[in-house]
């Protein structure tokens, strides 16, 4: 079965999360968690589902970009694509006319992620495996053939990458068994969005502690007095031995970041996430989400990050995340993925499982973000057991949504939005 | 007159330049020079014209982004906007939901440039001055009030910027008179696009020499043997004393760039432009176009560029270019703007005139790119005299196009494109 792609649809799905301040932070005061949701249809009937995460307004621009890319996808077979996946990645990211719109950043890269996430989902389904298992079982040569090494060969060559993957074969089966038994450790960001009241924060922290959570992330950066009060409160509740991380979501200039973080140092945060512009390598002492492998490469070269927070939708899908996982391993920097949003937990769990089983073989200082929102809209939502991500068992990349959820939340014609517009 | 903005239209204008290989380089083998073309209409009848440059496919994505931004613009008065231009800039670039799509990069930043270019054009027209003159006559305090210093205060504060502008007041009138008399020095990129034959290259170089050109840019990077042959040919024609620059348009990895450039060193290029990924600060020994002020800041901090090539459409319009001109002055790096495309020469001449008259007061090692294409579609095309840009005299930012040109080249419904589709 060649699985020829006969069409690709994309829809604008938005959840009115801003009404309850879920997801609010210092820069994003009223996000409506949203997605450009892609479905690939093939001649044999098999489908692939993919998405990229957005914050509401402007999602239609990503749809427009997905439609522009779809011409490069429709008509191809899955077999053609995966037998030269590097070439296909480059076709999408380096089209002679469209690369001007990035290259490999912003709207066009988010759209590329949505499309490629659907292709990877299709591939995993065709192989009847969850995506992480498809990757884990894959021959190291084939893993490497999915990566575009352009612009990173000064730090990681194809030969080195292959060598690292071959070396990591040892003990793979034990690690896979361990993951199936115990799952991958997670931390929670659900307790302390910036728009939550102190009472809400207290209640959510207390409940999370009861459920076994030991690692908590707090949003900061809008007002220093507020931050001190909130961090003190959460430290009191979770005690000195649990872990606290803070996230400023790009709010500060460099000097401001240094002085602000000094004022919060007494609460002993493990990391400070996105203190300033995501483009500012030299200005960072610690940093997080980058938009492509070239940025990650330099953050690693400059020792400007202590934790690599990969993102399943900001980067160019599995292909580009593989490159970043391998570079992080080379530099021995722990990977702690970004998740939350719409479907980011569902997607990124596959990548971090692959990282542990087939690349890093290490769990120290590692954890995957978890946010307890919107999972009910997915066919196979994440399973958290004792604060660990349990490996998905269903074939695919876990981002197929319930058709009823998609229809209700389609913007602007879905029932949920008709309701809000009529208010 | 408040000049209230009553609507904003945007059109997809494409020129089939790929047919003759104009604009072709190592990464962009078949560009159709294009623009997202914005017209702002006000209640009093005054209009503002702006654009951003693109390469053909995907221009519709930029249109979609302009439409998404237009909601933030329509209804405002010019007076409101310019009395807090920094706030307005930030409104467009830091919208809580839309900044996820960049921030300040890719499609959304190109769209921001198109919109703000039109606002600046409107402002200059309202003052009955060409844009460069509006800037030159502006009180330094007001110039500074147009700049968003977020993320660059570790290198340039508002106070420093003001101080630099005040200092540069000395001799301003003489420099303005000099510019009106002599114009701003230019170099040409029209002779050596990568798709041109040797014969075409020879003819164009010879003709340009006759017209007085002394500085030439060659596109390289696709094939080393070709590059050596072409550089040798052009060096023979222009002789040892004229200036040669080379441009690889992001084609190489870092090690590849170093070895390739070594092979071309005998032709003594003044600079090597875009050897690798535009995101790769650490990988650059010399570099060019950056997508925002945060990237320019680091390239300057890391001494990773020897020439600053500002862009009127890749950056967030005049506002962000002002920040970059001031940082370049602080680091004493010469500014040699990027131009060509559609309207880039028309736009950027205003910025470089302002730089000379009001910021750098220096012409050494400075020149502005010139490409001899598509000027006939503009109401007030650039005027080149003795290889110098002569200061525009008409009010505005010089990017109003002939309505007949816009209509003929609108994609896909214009006559030019109907013709190509029917072929």
PDB file of C-alpha atoms in Angstrom, chain B residues 113-234:
ATOM      1  CA  UNK B 113       6.332  46.323   7.869  1.00  0.00           C
ATOM      2  CA  UNK B 114       3.817  46.726   5.037  1.00  0.00           C
ATOM      3  CA  UNK B 115       1.257  48.315   7.352  1.00  0.00           C
ATOM      4  CA  UNK B 116       3.708  50.599   9.143  1.00  0.00           C
ATOM      5  CA  UNK B 117       5.382  51.624   5.893  1.00  0.00           C
ATOM      6  CA  UNK B 118       1.953  52.863   4.775  1.00  0.00           C
ATOM      7  CA  UNK B 119       1.468  54.720   8.071  1.00  0.00           C
ATOM      8  CA  UNK B 120       4.856  56.436   7.685  1.00  0.00           C
ATOM      9  CA  UNK B 121       3.982  57.332   4.089  1.00  0.00           C
ATOM     10  CA  UNK B 122       0.721  58.829   5.307  1.00  0.00           C
ATOM     11  CA  UNK B 123       2.526  60.837   7.960  1.00  0.00           C
ATOM     12  CA  UNK B 124       5.065  62.214   5.485  1.00  0.00           C
ATOM     13  CA  UNK B 125       2.311  63.148   3.064  1.00  0.00           C
ATOM     14  CA  UNK B 126       0.338  64.842   5.821  1.00  0.00           C
ATOM     15  CA  UNK B 127       3.452  66.931   6.504  1.00  0.00           C
ATOM     16  CA  UNK B 128       4.035  67.477   2.747  1.00  0.00           C
ATOM     17  CA  UNK B 129       7.586  66.154   3.026  1.00  0.00           C
ATOM     18  CA  UNK B 130       9.491  63.224   1.663  1.00  0.00           C
ATOM     19  CA  UNK B 131       9.986  60.735   4.484  1.00  0.00           C
ATOM     20  CA  UNK B 132      13.726  61.343   4.844  1.00  0.00           C
ATOM     21  CA  UNK B 133      13.058  65.049   5.310  1.00  0.00           C
ATOM     22  CA  UNK B 134      10.319  64.376   7.858  1.00  0.00           C
ATOM     23  CA  UNK B 135      12.850  62.367   9.855  1.00  0.00           C
ATOM     24  CA  UNK B 136      15.686  64.841   9.430  1.00  0.00           C
ATOM     25  CA  UNK B 137      13.528  67.762  10.590  1.00  0.00           C
ATOM     26  CA  UNK B 138      12.080  65.860  13.510  1.00  0.00           C
ATOM     27  CA  UNK B 139      13.039  66.763  17.048  1.00  0.00           C
ATOM     28  CA  UNK B 140      15.427  64.073  18.393  1.00  0.00           C
ATOM     29  CA  UNK B 141      13.007  63.407  21.236  1.00  0.00           C
ATOM     30  CA  UNK B 142      10.280  62.567  18.767  1.00  0.00           C
ATOM     31  CA  UNK B 143      12.583  60.317  16.731  1.00  0.00           C
ATOM     32  CA  UNK B 144      13.389  58.367  19.880  1.00  0.00           C
ATOM     33  CA  UNK B 145       9.703  58.169  20.813  1.00  0.00           C
ATOM     34  CA  UNK B 146       9.113  56.085  17.654  1.00  0.00           C
ATOM     35  CA  UNK B 147      11.508  53.338  18.767  1.00  0.00           C
ATOM     36  CA  UNK B 148      10.609  50.295  20.858  1.00  0.00           C
ATOM     37  CA  UNK B 149      13.675  49.701  23.031  1.00  0.00           C
ATOM     38  CA  UNK B 150      12.365  46.412  24.401  1.00  0.00           C
ATOM     39  CA  UNK B 151      15.106  43.759  24.375  1.00  0.00           C
ATOM     40  CA  UNK B 152      17.893  46.155  23.331  1.00  0.00           C
ATOM     41  CA  UNK B 153      18.425  48.296  26.430  1.00  0.00           C
ATOM     42  CA  UNK B 154      21.511  46.250  27.360  1.00  0.00           C
ATOM     43  CA  UNK B 155      23.134  47.789  24.282  1.00  0.00           C
ATOM     44  CA  UNK B 156      21.229  51.008  23.663  1.00  0.00           C
ATOM     45  CA  UNK B 157      19.044  52.976  26.058  1.00  0.00           C
ATOM     46  CA  UNK B 158      16.625  55.732  25.168  1.00  0.00           C
ATOM     47  CA  UNK B 159      18.923  58.292  26.833  1.00  0.00           C
ATOM     48  CA  UNK B 160      21.957  57.188  24.829  1.00  0.00           C
ATOM     49  CA  UNK B 161      19.956  57.278  21.593  1.00  0.00           C
ATOM     50  CA  UNK B 162      18.771  60.788  22.333  1.00  0.00           C
ATOM     51  CA  UNK B 163      22.281  61.866  23.180  1.00  0.00           C
ATOM     52  CA  UNK B 164      23.626  60.501  19.885  1.00  0.00           C
ATOM     53  CA  UNK B 165      20.958  62.283  17.869  1.00  0.00           C
ATOM     54  CA  UNK B 166      21.531  65.579  19.659  1.00  0.00           C
ATOM     55  CA  UNK B 167      25.277  65.353  19.055  1.00  0.00           C
ATOM     56  CA  UNK B 168      24.691  64.674  15.361  1.00  0.00           C
ATOM     57  CA  UNK B 169      22.757  67.926  14.945  1.00  0.00           C
ATOM     58  CA  UNK B 170      26.063  69.638  14.277  1.00  0.00           C
ATOM     59  CA  UNK B 171      26.714  70.011  10.563  1.00  0.00           C
ATOM     60  CA  UNK B 172      23.312  68.605   9.660  1.00  0.00           C
ATOM     61  CA  UNK B 173      22.418  71.417   7.272  1.00  0.00           C
ATOM     62  CA  UNK B 174      25.672  71.040   5.335  1.00  0.00           C
ATOM     63  CA  UNK B 175      25.123  67.305   5.000  1.00  0.00           C
ATOM     64  CA  UNK B 176      21.576  67.820   3.788  1.00  0.00           C
ATOM     65  CA  UNK B 177      22.815  70.331   1.184  1.00  0.00           C
ATOM     66  CA  UNK B 178      25.527  67.881   0.152  1.00  0.00           C
ATOM     67  CA  UNK B 179      22.997  65.089  -0.330  1.00  0.00           C
ATOM     68  CA  UNK B 180      20.705  67.312  -2.391  1.00  0.00           C
ATOM     69  CA  UNK B 181      23.677  68.245  -4.546  1.00  0.00           C
ATOM     70  CA  UNK B 182      25.539  64.925  -4.862  1.00  0.00           C
ATOM     71  CA  UNK B 183      23.222  62.180  -3.677  1.00  0.00           C
ATOM     72  CA  UNK B 184      24.102  59.025  -1.739  1.00  0.00           C
ATOM     73  CA  UNK B 185      26.636  56.563  -3.222  1.00  0.00           C
ATOM     74  CA  UNK B 186      25.260  53.327  -4.627  1.00  0.00           C
ATOM     75  CA  UNK B 187      26.519  49.964  -5.871  1.00  0.00           C
ATOM     76  CA  UNK B 188      24.877  47.721  -8.455  1.00  0.00           C
ATOM     77  CA  UNK B 189      23.580  44.149  -8.221  1.00  0.00           C
ATOM     78  CA  UNK B 190      21.990  44.208 -11.672  1.00  0.00           C
ATOM     79  CA  UNK B 191      24.883  42.627 -13.575  1.00  0.00           C
ATOM     80  CA  UNK B 192      25.438  39.214 -12.075  1.00  0.00           C
ATOM     81  CA  UNK B 193      22.350  37.249 -11.072  1.00  0.00           C
ATOM     82  CA  UNK B 194      23.163  33.580 -10.861  1.00  0.00           C
ATOM     83  CA  UNK B 195      20.948  32.594 -13.778  1.00  0.00           C
ATOM     84  CA  UNK B 196      22.602  35.010 -16.224  1.00  0.00           C
ATOM     85  CA  UNK B 197      24.904  33.656 -18.941  1.00  0.00           C
ATOM     86  CA  UNK B 198      28.556  34.704 -19.083  1.00  0.00           C
ATOM     87  CA  UNK B 199      27.808  36.725 -22.177  1.00  0.00           C
ATOM     88  CA  UNK B 200      24.972  38.572 -20.461  1.00  0.00           C
ATOM     89  CA  UNK B 201      27.202  39.186 -17.444  1.00  0.00           C
ATOM     90  CA  UNK B 202      30.009  40.540 -19.639  1.00  0.00           C
ATOM     91  CA  UNK B 203      27.641  42.848 -21.512  1.00  0.00           C
ATOM     92  CA  UNK B 204      25.957  44.196 -18.368  1.00  0.00           C
ATOM     93  CA  UNK B 205      29.260  44.793 -16.550  1.00  0.00           C
ATOM     94  CA  UNK B 206      30.741  46.581 -19.528  1.00  0.00           C
ATOM     95  CA  UNK B 207      27.660  48.768 -19.889  1.00  0.00           C
ATOM     96  CA  UNK B 208      27.601  49.563 -16.172  1.00  0.00           C
ATOM     97  CA  UNK B 209      31.266  50.544 -16.192  1.00  0.00           C
ATOM     98  CA  UNK B 210      30.507  52.920 -19.036  1.00  0.00           C
ATOM     99  CA  UNK B 211      27.692  54.451 -16.960  1.00  0.00           C
ATOM    100  CA  UNK B 212      30.179  55.107 -14.167  1.00  0.00           C
ATOM    101  CA  UNK B 213      29.481  52.221 -11.755  1.00  0.00           C
ATOM    102  CA  UNK B 214      32.503  51.235  -9.664  1.00  0.00           C
ATOM    103  CA  UNK B 215      31.005  48.758  -7.163  1.00  0.00           C
ATOM    104  CA  UNK B 216      29.464  45.442  -8.205  1.00  0.00           C
ATOM    105  CA  UNK B 217      27.792  42.554  -6.383  1.00  0.00           C
ATOM    106  CA  UNK B 218      27.895  38.975  -7.700  1.00  0.00           C
ATOM    107  CA  UNK B 219      25.639  36.120  -6.651  1.00  0.00           C
ATOM    108  CA  UNK B 220      27.566  32.962  -5.760  1.00  0.00           C
ATOM    109  CA  UNK B 221      27.161  29.688  -3.875  1.00  0.00           C
ATOM    110  CA  UNK B 222      25.567  27.177  -6.211  1.00  0.00           C
ATOM    111  CA  UNK B 223      28.653  25.753  -7.929  1.00  0.00           C
ATOM    112  CA  UNK B 224      32.245  26.568  -7.017  1.00  0.00           C
ATOM    113  CA  UNK B 225      33.688  26.187 -10.516  1.00  0.00           C
ATOM    114  CA  UNK B 226      31.000  28.485 -11.892  1.00  0.00           C
ATOM    115  CA  UNK B 227      31.702  31.014  -9.162  1.00  0.00           C
ATOM    116  CA  UNK B 228      35.433  31.049  -9.860  1.00  0.00           C
ATOM    117  CA  UNK B 229      34.812  31.512 -13.580  1.00  0.00           C
ATOM    118  CA  UNK B 230      32.251  34.260 -13.065  1.00  0.00           C
ATOM    119  CA  UNK B 231      34.281  36.147 -10.436  1.00  0.00           C
ATOM    120  CA  UNK B 232      37.394  35.939 -12.604  1.00  0.00           C
ATOM    121  CA  UNK B 233      35.442  37.251 -15.597  1.00  0.00           C
ATOM    122  CA  UNK B 234      33.956  40.161 -13.693  1.00  0.00           C
TER     123      UNK B 234
END
